[in-house]
Amino acid sequence: MSKQQQTENEITRLPKEFVDRLTRPFARFLSIQAGGGVILLLFTVAALVLSNSPWAHYFESVWETSVGLQLGSFEFARSLREWINDGLMTLFFFLVALELKRELVLGELNNPRMAALSIAAAIGGMIVPAAIYLALQSGQPGETGWGTVMATDTAFVIGCLAILGSRIPPSLRVFMLSLAIIDDIGAILVVAIGYSSHISWGALALGLLGIAVIRFLALAGVRSISIYFLVGGFIWFAVDASGIHATITGVVLGLMTPARRWVSDERLYAVLSRVIAHPASEEGSGDTKDRETLQVAEIAARETLSPVERLEFALHPWVGFVIMPLFAFANAGLPLSLGEIGNAVTLAVFVGFVFGKPVGILAFSWMAVRSGIAIRPPDLDWRLMAGGGMLAGIGFTMALFIANLAFDQELLDSAKLGIFLASVTSAALGIALLSRISVYGEKTRPGR
């Protein structure tokens, strides 16, 4: 390569700074699918250790610290744990809804019959565990906790699949990711309907007005994300005041986010060609022609990604590496006691997850395929779906989220123990079955 070509290659790249040496390894870490699950696991273990240490009282008191605003007689405050569960988790559900919207418009779920398989599996994975739980807890104090066993933890499930690497087909990852996303949406709808307090219709009307404003801004062509976040914040406060759990706001706004881009590749290249062709100006700053051309190029480059994609890129690291671990740190702690293992609530949660999840997923998937509503990818056989169904019994994050709403303090620790035991058992069984299937597949492959 000539010296001139090397110079041209260097000048077409962005300038390098010292911070790039620090951020590049971190960026590579973010690209690893299991990274979020590993951090989540570390914070979970830390919460368990601290909850069973001499500092347990201080650890718990930190999360019960009241944080808020007071203006005269008006006071808006809640505990630090509640801010995490109600506020930060809204961003988690917003991201989940963005991922679902992208899959429905641009991804694998764009095919209705392919989407039907994940939807049927998710519905079965919610109905059957809840039915088993209700059968075991009917007429007992823990009966209201039926929603706890309906959720699947996306981060841990994808982390378990990442352990298996290339030994499992990509279709299983797509199926499980889609199932978990739909499952999370279903879980938050359950929270909004089943675990909301008395509804204030006036506050709810304000929330609906805010949603209408969001729609109007989109139709008017407003593309400033900061404006949408301001209106979204207003909607969150209105829905929170209405008595409906405010995290539903994240789902609604995520599904409303456009998945289509504003600037096509052809238009972007045309704009960039003007930048290249424009002669360099000797002027410093101001409204010069070349500055205007560069500003147009900046907007065009940004708008070649849809709002769904841009928001996913921006939020995913924060949700995966900050919000979810912080949620686990605040909610996963409980005093471990072997005497609680035989508790009726612990047993109902355990059975609902470990047995109800795979049975519901397989049964509803089979019915959907058998009836012709859904299609199953050729490389996604029923054994793989059974292994995936077992992994879906890892409820953890979402299960803890719902358990905090469904149980009083007397039963909460028993429910948490059931969630932990079910998650560990489901992960072990799912990984063991999928590992056995992949090993068997390698041995029976032609040429072996």
mmCIF file of C-alpha atoms in Angstrom, residues 24-360:
data_model
loop_
_atom_site.group_PDB
_atom_site.id
_atom_site.type_symbol
_atom_site.label_atom_id
_atom_site.label_comp_id
_atom_site.label_asym_id
_atom_site.label_seq_id
_atom_site.Cartn_x
_atom_site.Cartn_y
_atom_site.Cartn_z
ATOM 1 C CA ARG A 24 -13.022 -0.501 23.193
ATOM 2 C CA PRO A 25 -12.555 -3.503 25.543
ATOM 3 C CA PHE A 26 -15.735 -2.508 27.367
ATOM 4 C CA ALA A 27 -17.628 -2.300 24.066
ATOM 5 C CA ARG A 28 -16.466 -5.803 23.195
ATOM 6 C CA PHE A 29 -17.707 -6.944 26.589
ATOM 7 C CA LEU A 30 -21.098 -5.406 25.930
ATOM 8 C CA SER A 31 -21.373 -7.397 22.712
ATOM 9 C CA ILE A 32 -21.199 -10.696 24.612
ATOM 10 C CA GLN A 33 -24.738 -12.005 25.068
ATOM 11 C CA ALA A 34 -24.134 -13.504 28.476
ATOM 12 C CA GLY A 35 -22.471 -10.374 29.901
ATOM 13 C CA GLY A 36 -25.666 -8.964 31.381
ATOM 14 C CA GLY A 37 -26.571 -12.313 32.911
ATOM 15 C CA VAL A 38 -23.148 -12.614 34.551
ATOM 16 C CA ILE A 39 -23.390 -9.157 36.153
ATOM 17 C CA LEU A 40 -26.947 -9.931 37.241
ATOM 18 C CA LEU A 41 -25.776 -13.172 38.868
ATOM 19 C CA LEU A 42 -22.940 -11.408 40.710
ATOM 20 C CA PHE A 43 -25.275 -8.799 42.192
ATOM 21 C CA THR A 44 -27.773 -11.506 43.152
ATOM 22 C CA VAL A 45 -25.099 -13.432 45.037
ATOM 23 C CA ALA A 46 -23.946 -10.202 46.691
ATOM 24 C CA ALA A 47 -27.505 -9.458 47.856
ATOM 25 C CA LEU A 48 -27.863 -12.976 49.301
ATOM 26 C CA VAL A 49 -24.521 -12.774 51.100
ATOM 27 C CA LEU A 50 -25.288 -9.368 52.636
ATOM 28 C CA SER A 51 -28.799 -10.485 53.650
ATOM 29 C CA ASN A 52 -27.305 -13.360 55.629
ATOM 30 C CA SER A 53 -24.458 -11.382 57.191
ATOM 31 C CA PRO A 54 -24.138 -9.293 60.374
ATOM 32 C CA TRP A 55 -24.846 -6.234 58.216
ATOM 33 C CA ALA A 56 -28.248 -7.525 57.015
ATOM 34 C CA HIS A 57 -30.204 -4.882 58.969
ATOM 35 C CA TYR A 58 -28.151 -2.009 57.527
ATOM 36 C CA PHE A 59 -28.374 -3.473 54.034
ATOM 37 C CA GLU A 60 -32.174 -3.621 54.250
ATOM 38 C CA SER A 61 -32.492 -0.160 55.776
ATOM 39 C CA VAL A 62 -30.644 1.406 52.812
ATOM 40 C CA TRP A 63 -33.375 0.266 50.413
ATOM 41 C CA GLU A 64 -36.128 1.531 52.741
ATOM 42 C CA THR A 65 -34.662 5.059 52.773
ATOM 43 C CA SER A 66 -37.305 7.569 51.689
ATOM 44 C CA VAL A 67 -36.410 9.673 48.643
ATOM 45 C CA GLY A 68 -38.599 12.342 47.092
ATOM 46 C CA LEU A 69 -39.682 15.970 46.815
ATOM 47 C CA GLN A 70 -41.548 18.206 49.222
ATOM 48 C CA LEU A 71 -42.971 21.613 48.280
ATOM 49 C CA GLY A 72 -44.970 23.093 51.148
ATOM 50 C CA SER A 73 -47.756 20.651 51.988
ATOM 51 C CA PHE A 74 -47.159 18.655 48.794
ATOM 52 C CA GLU A 75 -44.930 15.615 49.206
ATOM 53 C CA PHE A 76 -44.009 13.019 46.598
ATOM 54 C CA ALA A 77 -41.744 10.380 48.081
ATOM 55 C CA ARG A 78 -41.195 6.632 48.198
ATOM 56 C CA SER A 79 -38.493 4.256 49.287
ATOM 57 C CA LEU A 80 -35.316 3.792 47.259
ATOM 58 C CA ARG A 81 -36.416 0.233 46.443
ATOM 59 C CA GLU A 82 -39.769 1.498 45.154
ATOM 60 C CA TRP A 83 -38.046 4.077 42.928
ATOM 61 C CA ILE A 84 -36.005 1.242 41.406
ATOM 62 C CA ASN A 85 -38.990 -1.103 41.039
ATOM 63 C CA ASP A 86 -41.464 1.485 39.751
ATOM 64 C CA GLY A 87 -39.213 4.022 38.035
ATOM 65 C CA LEU A 88 -36.096 2.361 36.637
ATOM 66 C CA MET A 89 -37.975 -0.818 35.752
ATOM 67 C CA THR A 90 -40.153 1.292 33.457
ATOM 68 C CA LEU A 91 -37.062 1.687 31.257
ATOM 69 C CA PHE A 92 -36.598 -2.097 31.313
ATOM 70 C CA PHE A 93 -40.150 -2.645 30.057
ATOM 71 C CA PHE A 94 -39.684 0.155 27.541
ATOM 72 C CA LEU A 95 -36.651 -1.700 26.146
ATOM 73 C CA VAL A 96 -38.575 -5.004 26.101
ATOM 74 C CA ALA A 97 -41.360 -3.334 24.122
ATOM 75 C CA LEU A 98 -38.809 -1.819 21.705
ATOM 76 C CA GLU A 99 -37.328 -5.274 21.084
ATOM 77 C CA LEU A 100 -40.781 -6.730 20.479
ATOM 78 C CA LYS A 101 -41.668 -3.888 18.083
ATOM 79 C CA ARG A 102 -38.414 -4.420 16.143
ATOM 80 C CA GLU A 103 -39.006 -8.175 15.917
ATOM 81 C CA LEU A 104 -42.590 -7.663 14.751
ATOM 82 C CA VAL A 105 -41.696 -5.117 12.071
ATOM 83 C CA LEU A 106 -38.145 -5.988 11.025
ATOM 84 C CA GLY A 107 -37.250 -9.343 12.587
ATOM 85 C CA GLU A 108 -38.272 -12.996 12.733
ATOM 86 C CA LEU A 109 -41.766 -12.214 14.060
ATOM 87 C CA ASN A 110 -42.541 -10.351 10.834
ATOM 88 C CA ASN A 111 -43.782 -13.735 9.560
ATOM 89 C CA PRO A 112 -47.242 -14.156 11.214
ATOM 90 C CA ARG A 113 -47.069 -17.958 11.424
ATOM 91 C CA MET A 114 -43.542 -17.837 12.826
ATOM 92 C CA ALA A 115 -44.669 -15.263 15.360
ATOM 93 C CA ALA A 116 -47.652 -17.466 16.250
ATOM 94 C CA LEU A 117 -45.319 -20.192 17.535
ATOM 95 C CA SER A 118 -43.620 -17.852 20.043
ATOM 96 C CA ILE A 119 -46.932 -16.256 21.031
ATOM 97 C CA ALA A 120 -48.590 -19.646 21.626
ATOM 98 C CA ALA A 121 -45.583 -20.882 23.598
ATOM 99 C CA ALA A 122 -45.553 -17.725 25.739
ATOM 100 C CA ILE A 123 -49.290 -17.984 26.447
ATOM 101 C CA GLY A 124 -48.935 -21.629 27.434
ATOM 102 C CA GLY A 125 -45.917 -20.748 29.557
ATOM 103 C CA MET A 126 -48.061 -18.265 31.460
ATOM 104 C CA ILE A 127 -51.421 -20.041 31.757
ATOM 105 C CA VAL A 128 -50.282 -23.536 32.819
ATOM 106 C CA PRO A 129 -47.880 -22.415 35.607
ATOM 107 C CA ALA A 130 -50.528 -20.013 36.963
ATOM 108 C CA ALA A 131 -53.142 -22.791 36.894
ATOM 109 C CA ILE A 132 -50.813 -25.185 38.749
ATOM 110 C CA TYR A 133 -50.018 -22.510 41.331
ATOM 111 C CA LEU A 134 -53.715 -21.733 41.895
ATOM 112 C CA ALA A 135 -54.506 -25.441 42.227
ATOM 113 C CA LEU A 136 -51.875 -25.756 44.970
ATOM 114 C CA GLN A 137 -52.730 -22.484 46.734
ATOM 115 C CA SER A 138 -56.507 -22.318 46.315
ATOM 116 C CA GLY A 139 -58.120 -20.883 49.439
ATOM 117 C CA GLN A 140 -54.751 -20.226 51.101
ATOM 118 C CA PRO A 141 -53.117 -16.867 51.976
ATOM 119 C CA GLY A 142 -50.688 -17.107 49.047
ATOM 120 C CA GLU A 143 -53.443 -17.486 46.435
ATOM 121 C CA THR A 144 -52.983 -13.934 45.144
ATOM 122 C CA GLY A 145 -49.402 -14.722 44.081
ATOM 123 C CA TRP A 146 -50.455 -16.628 40.935
ATOM 124 C CA GLY A 147 -48.834 -14.009 38.679
ATOM 125 C CA THR A 148 -45.379 -14.725 40.127
ATOM 126 C CA VAL A 149 -44.926 -17.973 38.164
ATOM 127 C CA MET A 150 -45.861 -16.488 34.773
ATOM 128 C CA ALA A 151 -42.600 -14.670 34.015
ATOM 129 C CA THR A 152 -39.346 -15.679 32.279
ATOM 130 C CA ASP A 153 -36.020 -13.962 32.910
ATOM 131 C CA THR A 154 -34.637 -12.966 29.500
ATOM 132 C CA ALA A 155 -31.066 -12.216 30.619
ATOM 133 C CA PHE A 156 -30.508 -15.510 32.428
ATOM 134 C CA VAL A 157 -32.149 -17.594 29.682
ATOM 135 C CA ILE A 158 -30.017 -16.026 26.949
ATOM 136 C CA GLY A 159 -26.993 -16.383 29.213
ATOM 137 C CA CYS A 160 -27.632 -20.126 29.581
ATOM 138 C CA LEU A 161 -27.994 -20.497 25.808
ATOM 139 C CA ALA A 162 -24.727 -18.596 25.354
ATOM 140 C CA ILE A 163 -22.976 -21.225 27.498
ATOM 141 C CA LEU A 164 -23.947 -23.827 24.888
ATOM 142 C CA GLY A 165 -22.501 -21.695 22.072
ATOM 143 C CA SER A 166 -22.743 -23.073 18.528
ATOM 144 C CA ARG A 167 -23.955 -26.481 19.729
ATOM 145 C CA ILE A 168 -27.550 -25.255 19.507
ATOM 146 C CA PRO A 169 -29.174 -23.804 16.356
ATOM 147 C CA PRO A 170 -29.841 -20.049 16.054
ATOM 148 C CA SER A 171 -33.549 -20.812 15.680
ATOM 149 C CA LEU A 172 -33.697 -21.875 19.359
ATOM 150 C CA ARG A 173 -32.172 -18.535 20.451
ATOM 151 C CA VAL A 174 -34.671 -16.614 18.316
ATOM 152 C CA PHE A 175 -37.555 -18.720 19.659
ATOM 153 C CA MET A 176 -36.517 -18.278 23.293
ATOM 154 C CA LEU A 177 -35.790 -14.558 22.938
ATOM 155 C CA SER A 178 -39.182 -13.959 21.293
ATOM 156 C CA LEU A 179 -40.936 -16.106 23.898
ATOM 157 C CA ALA A 180 -39.248 -14.270 26.776
ATOM 158 C CA ILE A 181 -40.073 -10.838 25.339
ATOM 159 C CA ILE A 182 -43.749 -11.740 24.839
ATOM 160 C CA ASP A 183 -43.731 -13.328 28.294
ATOM 161 C CA ASP A 184 -42.446 -10.098 29.858
ATOM 162 C CA ILE A 185 -45.113 -8.063 28.063
ATOM 163 C CA GLY A 186 -47.757 -10.482 29.343
ATOM 164 C CA ALA A 187 -46.349 -10.241 32.857
ATOM 165 C CA ILE A 188 -46.541 -6.464 32.963
ATOM 166 C CA LEU A 189 -50.142 -6.602 31.662
ATOM 167 C CA VAL A 190 -50.884 -8.980 34.538
ATOM 168 C CA VAL A 191 -49.324 -6.447 36.919
ATOM 169 C CA ALA A 192 -51.368 -3.588 35.438
ATOM 170 C CA ILE A 193 -54.645 -5.530 35.606
ATOM 171 C CA GLY A 194 -54.239 -7.842 38.582
ATOM 172 C CA TYR A 195 -52.041 -5.897 40.980
ATOM 173 C CA SER A 196 -53.127 -2.293 40.594
ATOM 174 C CA SER A 197 -54.944 -0.389 43.340
ATOM 175 C CA HIS A 198 -58.135 1.685 43.160
ATOM 176 C CA ILE A 199 -58.179 3.577 39.859
ATOM 177 C CA SER A 200 -58.358 7.375 39.703
ATOM 178 C CA TRP A 201 -60.050 8.003 36.360
ATOM 179 C CA GLY A 202 -59.048 11.677 36.263
ATOM 180 C CA ALA A 203 -55.338 10.878 36.505
ATOM 181 C CA LEU A 204 -55.759 8.064 33.978
ATOM 182 C CA ALA A 205 -57.416 10.510 31.568
ATOM 183 C CA LEU A 206 -54.346 12.773 31.856
ATOM 184 C CA GLY A 207 -52.134 9.789 31.031
ATOM 185 C CA LEU A 208 -54.239 9.011 27.950
ATOM 186 C CA LEU A 209 -54.018 12.676 26.941
ATOM 187 C CA GLY A 210 -50.232 12.417 27.145
ATOM 188 C CA ILE A 211 -50.304 9.348 24.892
ATOM 189 C CA ALA A 212 -52.414 11.314 22.399
ATOM 190 C CA VAL A 213 -49.815 14.117 22.499
ATOM 191 C CA ILE A 214 -47.073 11.564 21.733
ATOM 192 C CA ARG A 215 -49.055 10.369 18.734
ATOM 193 C CA PHE A 216 -49.646 13.932 17.526
ATOM 194 C CA LEU A 217 -45.936 14.780 17.807
ATOM 195 C CA ALA A 218 -45.069 11.694 15.763
ATOM 196 C CA LEU A 219 -47.578 12.594 13.040
ATOM 197 C CA ALA A 220 -46.275 16.188 13.022
ATOM 198 C CA GLY A 221 -42.749 14.914 12.322
ATOM 199 C CA VAL A 222 -41.126 15.860 15.647
ATOM 200 C CA ARG A 223 -37.942 13.762 15.996
ATOM 201 C CA SER A 224 -36.401 15.135 19.167
ATOM 202 C CA ILE A 225 -36.108 12.200 21.559
ATOM 203 C CA SER A 226 -35.735 14.550 24.542
ATOM 204 C CA ILE A 227 -39.220 15.991 23.906
ATOM 205 C CA TYR A 228 -40.718 12.508 23.826
ATOM 206 C CA PHE A 229 -38.987 11.635 27.095
ATOM 207 C CA LEU A 230 -40.401 14.766 28.746
ATOM 208 C CA VAL A 231 -43.942 13.866 27.650
ATOM 209 C CA GLY A 232 -43.266 10.251 28.628
ATOM 210 C CA GLY A 233 -42.290 11.414 32.120
ATOM 211 C CA PHE A 234 -45.600 13.281 32.407
ATOM 212 C CA ILE A 235 -47.465 10.130 31.347
ATOM 213 C CA TRP A 236 -45.563 8.069 33.948
ATOM 214 C CA PHE A 237 -46.562 10.417 36.797
ATOM 215 C CA ALA A 238 -50.192 10.490 35.607
ATOM 216 C CA VAL A 239 -50.464 6.704 35.352
ATOM 217 C CA ASP A 240 -48.713 6.306 38.711
ATOM 218 C CA ALA A 241 -51.237 8.671 40.304
ATOM 219 C CA SER A 242 -54.121 6.749 38.673
ATOM 220 C CA GLY A 243 -53.419 3.598 40.710
ATOM 221 C CA ILE A 244 -52.342 1.501 37.707
ATOM 222 C CA HIS A 245 -48.766 0.270 38.019
ATOM 223 C CA ALA A 246 -46.698 2.913 36.213
ATOM 224 C CA THR A 247 -44.359 0.425 34.496
ATOM 225 C CA ILE A 248 -47.119 -0.215 31.926
ATOM 226 C CA THR A 249 -46.129 3.212 30.561
ATOM 227 C CA GLY A 250 -42.861 1.738 29.282
ATOM 228 C CA VAL A 251 -44.702 -0.980 27.337
ATOM 229 C CA VAL A 252 -47.175 1.433 25.733
ATOM 230 C CA LEU A 253 -44.531 3.976 24.699
ATOM 231 C CA GLY A 254 -42.172 1.257 23.452
ATOM 232 C CA LEU A 255 -44.831 -0.213 21.170
ATOM 233 C CA MET A 256 -45.654 3.292 19.892
ATOM 234 C CA THR A 257 -42.040 3.994 18.882
ATOM 235 C CA PRO A 258 -41.574 4.004 15.069
ATOM 236 C CA ALA A 259 -39.584 1.062 13.673
ATOM 237 C CA ARG A 260 -39.147 2.578 10.209
ATOM 238 C CA ARG A 261 -36.262 4.898 9.400
ATOM 239 C CA TRP A 262 -36.710 8.391 8.013
ATOM 240 C CA VAL A 263 -33.674 8.540 5.677
ATOM 241 C CA SER A 264 -32.939 5.771 3.167
ATOM 242 C CA ASP A 265 -29.438 4.560 2.285
ATOM 243 C CA GLU A 266 -29.778 6.137 -1.158
ATOM 244 C CA ARG A 267 -30.570 9.544 0.308
ATOM 245 C CA LEU A 268 -27.734 9.236 2.844
ATOM 246 C CA TYR A 269 -25.180 8.471 0.132
ATOM 247 C CA ALA A 270 -26.468 11.416 -1.903
ATOM 248 C CA VAL A 271 -26.055 13.733 1.102
ATOM 249 C CA LEU A 272 -22.567 12.390 1.845
ATOM 250 C CA SER A 273 -21.552 12.866 -1.788
ATOM 251 C CA ARG A 274 -22.393 16.561 -1.414
ATOM 252 C CA VAL A 275 -20.104 16.719 1.633
ATOM 253 C CA ILE A 276 -17.289 15.116 -0.349
ATOM 254 C CA ALA A 277 -17.847 17.317 -3.388
ATOM 255 C CA HIS A 278 -18.170 20.550 -1.395
ATOM 256 C CA PRO A 279 -14.973 22.604 -1.487
ATOM 257 C CA ALA A 280 -13.270 23.325 1.834
ATOM 258 C CA SER A 281 -14.034 26.765 3.216
ATOM 259 C CA GLU A 282 -11.463 29.124 4.666
ATOM 260 C CA GLU A 283 -14.084 30.768 6.884
ATOM 261 C CA GLY A 284 -14.071 30.014 10.596
ATOM 262 C CA SER A 285 -17.585 29.607 12.007
ATOM 263 C CA GLY A 286 -21.047 30.897 11.304
ATOM 264 C CA ASP A 287 -23.794 29.952 8.882
ATOM 265 C CA THR A 288 -21.487 28.981 6.045
ATOM 266 C CA LYS A 289 -22.536 26.669 3.240
ATOM 267 C CA ASP A 290 -20.148 23.885 4.194
ATOM 268 C CA ARG A 291 -21.321 23.977 7.834
ATOM 269 C CA GLU A 292 -24.928 23.658 6.683
ATOM 270 C CA THR A 293 -23.965 20.696 4.477
ATOM 271 C CA LEU A 294 -22.237 18.972 7.406
ATOM 272 C CA GLN A 295 -25.243 19.529 9.653
ATOM 273 C CA VAL A 296 -27.535 17.944 7.062
ATOM 274 C CA ALA A 297 -25.117 15.009 6.786
ATOM 275 C CA GLU A 298 -25.133 14.596 10.569
ATOM 276 C CA ILE A 299 -28.933 14.444 10.683
ATOM 277 C CA ALA A 300 -29.060 12.077 7.696
ATOM 278 C CA ALA A 301 -26.520 9.706 9.262
ATOM 279 C CA ARG A 302 -28.509 9.628 12.505
ATOM 280 C CA GLU A 303 -31.879 9.145 10.826
ATOM 281 C CA THR A 304 -30.779 6.138 8.744
ATOM 282 C CA LEU A 305 -31.449 4.190 11.949
ATOM 283 C CA SER A 306 -35.067 3.954 13.080
ATOM 284 C CA PRO A 307 -36.021 5.420 16.479
ATOM 285 C CA VAL A 308 -36.484 1.859 17.774
ATOM 286 C CA GLU A 309 -32.920 0.928 16.829
ATOM 287 C CA ARG A 310 -31.379 4.151 18.156
ATOM 288 C CA LEU A 311 -33.140 3.839 21.493
ATOM 289 C CA GLU A 312 -32.197 0.163 21.774
ATOM 290 C CA PHE A 313 -28.532 0.979 21.180
ATOM 291 C CA ALA A 314 -28.659 3.749 23.774
ATOM 292 C CA LEU A 315 -30.634 1.926 26.500
ATOM 293 C CA HIS A 316 -29.494 -1.683 26.234
ATOM 294 C CA PRO A 317 -26.144 -1.256 28.057
ATOM 295 C CA TRP A 318 -27.780 0.799 30.818
ATOM 296 C CA VAL A 319 -30.622 -1.665 31.322
ATOM 297 C CA GLY A 320 -28.446 -4.784 31.106
ATOM 298 C CA PHE A 321 -25.494 -3.563 33.146
ATOM 299 C CA VAL A 322 -27.004 -1.027 35.554
ATOM 300 C CA ILE A 323 -30.781 -1.227 35.994
ATOM 301 C CA MET A 324 -31.230 -5.011 36.138
ATOM 302 C CA PRO A 325 -28.272 -5.656 38.475
ATOM 303 C CA LEU A 326 -29.449 -2.780 40.689
ATOM 304 C CA PHE A 327 -32.942 -4.289 40.771
ATOM 305 C CA ALA A 328 -31.509 -7.681 41.757
ATOM 306 C CA PHE A 329 -29.312 -6.074 44.421
ATOM 307 C CA ALA A 330 -32.349 -4.334 45.942
ATOM 308 C CA ASN A 331 -34.780 -7.263 45.763
ATOM 309 C CA ALA A 332 -32.913 -10.579 45.738
ATOM 310 C CA GLY A 333 -31.820 -10.553 49.367
ATOM 311 C CA LEU A 334 -33.551 -12.911 51.830
ATOM 312 C CA PRO A 335 -32.541 -14.787 54.981
ATOM 313 C CA LEU A 336 -31.847 -18.364 53.863
ATOM 314 C CA SER A 337 -33.476 -21.036 56.007
ATOM 315 C CA LEU A 338 -33.808 -24.746 55.218
ATOM 316 C CA GLY A 339 -37.005 -24.824 57.222
ATOM 317 C CA GLU A 340 -38.745 -22.685 54.554
ATOM 318 C CA ILE A 341 -38.203 -25.261 51.781
ATOM 319 C CA GLY A 342 -41.342 -27.188 52.749
ATOM 320 C CA ASN A 343 -43.483 -24.020 52.866
ATOM 321 C CA ALA A 344 -46.643 -24.277 50.740
ATOM 322 C CA VAL A 345 -45.909 -21.047 48.840
ATOM 323 C CA THR A 346 -42.310 -22.107 48.161
ATOM 324 C CA LEU A 347 -43.513 -25.460 46.830
ATOM 325 C CA ALA A 348 -46.244 -23.905 44.654
ATOM 326 C CA VAL A 349 -43.791 -21.443 43.094
ATOM 327 C CA PHE A 350 -41.222 -24.200 42.511
ATOM 328 C CA VAL A 351 -43.694 -26.611 40.868
ATOM 329 C CA GLY A 352 -45.269 -23.841 38.790
ATOM 330 C CA PHE A 353 -41.919 -22.862 37.280
ATOM 331 C CA VAL A 354 -40.083 -26.201 36.997
ATOM 332 C CA PHE A 355 -43.011 -28.278 35.726
ATOM 333 C CA GLY A 356 -45.610 -25.775 34.564
ATOM 334 C CA LYS A 357 -43.346 -23.779 32.235
ATOM 335 C CA PRO A 358 -42.057 -26.619 29.998
ATOM 336 C CA VAL A 359 -45.444 -28.383 29.953
ATOM 337 C CA GLY A 360 -47.302 -25.195 28.999
#
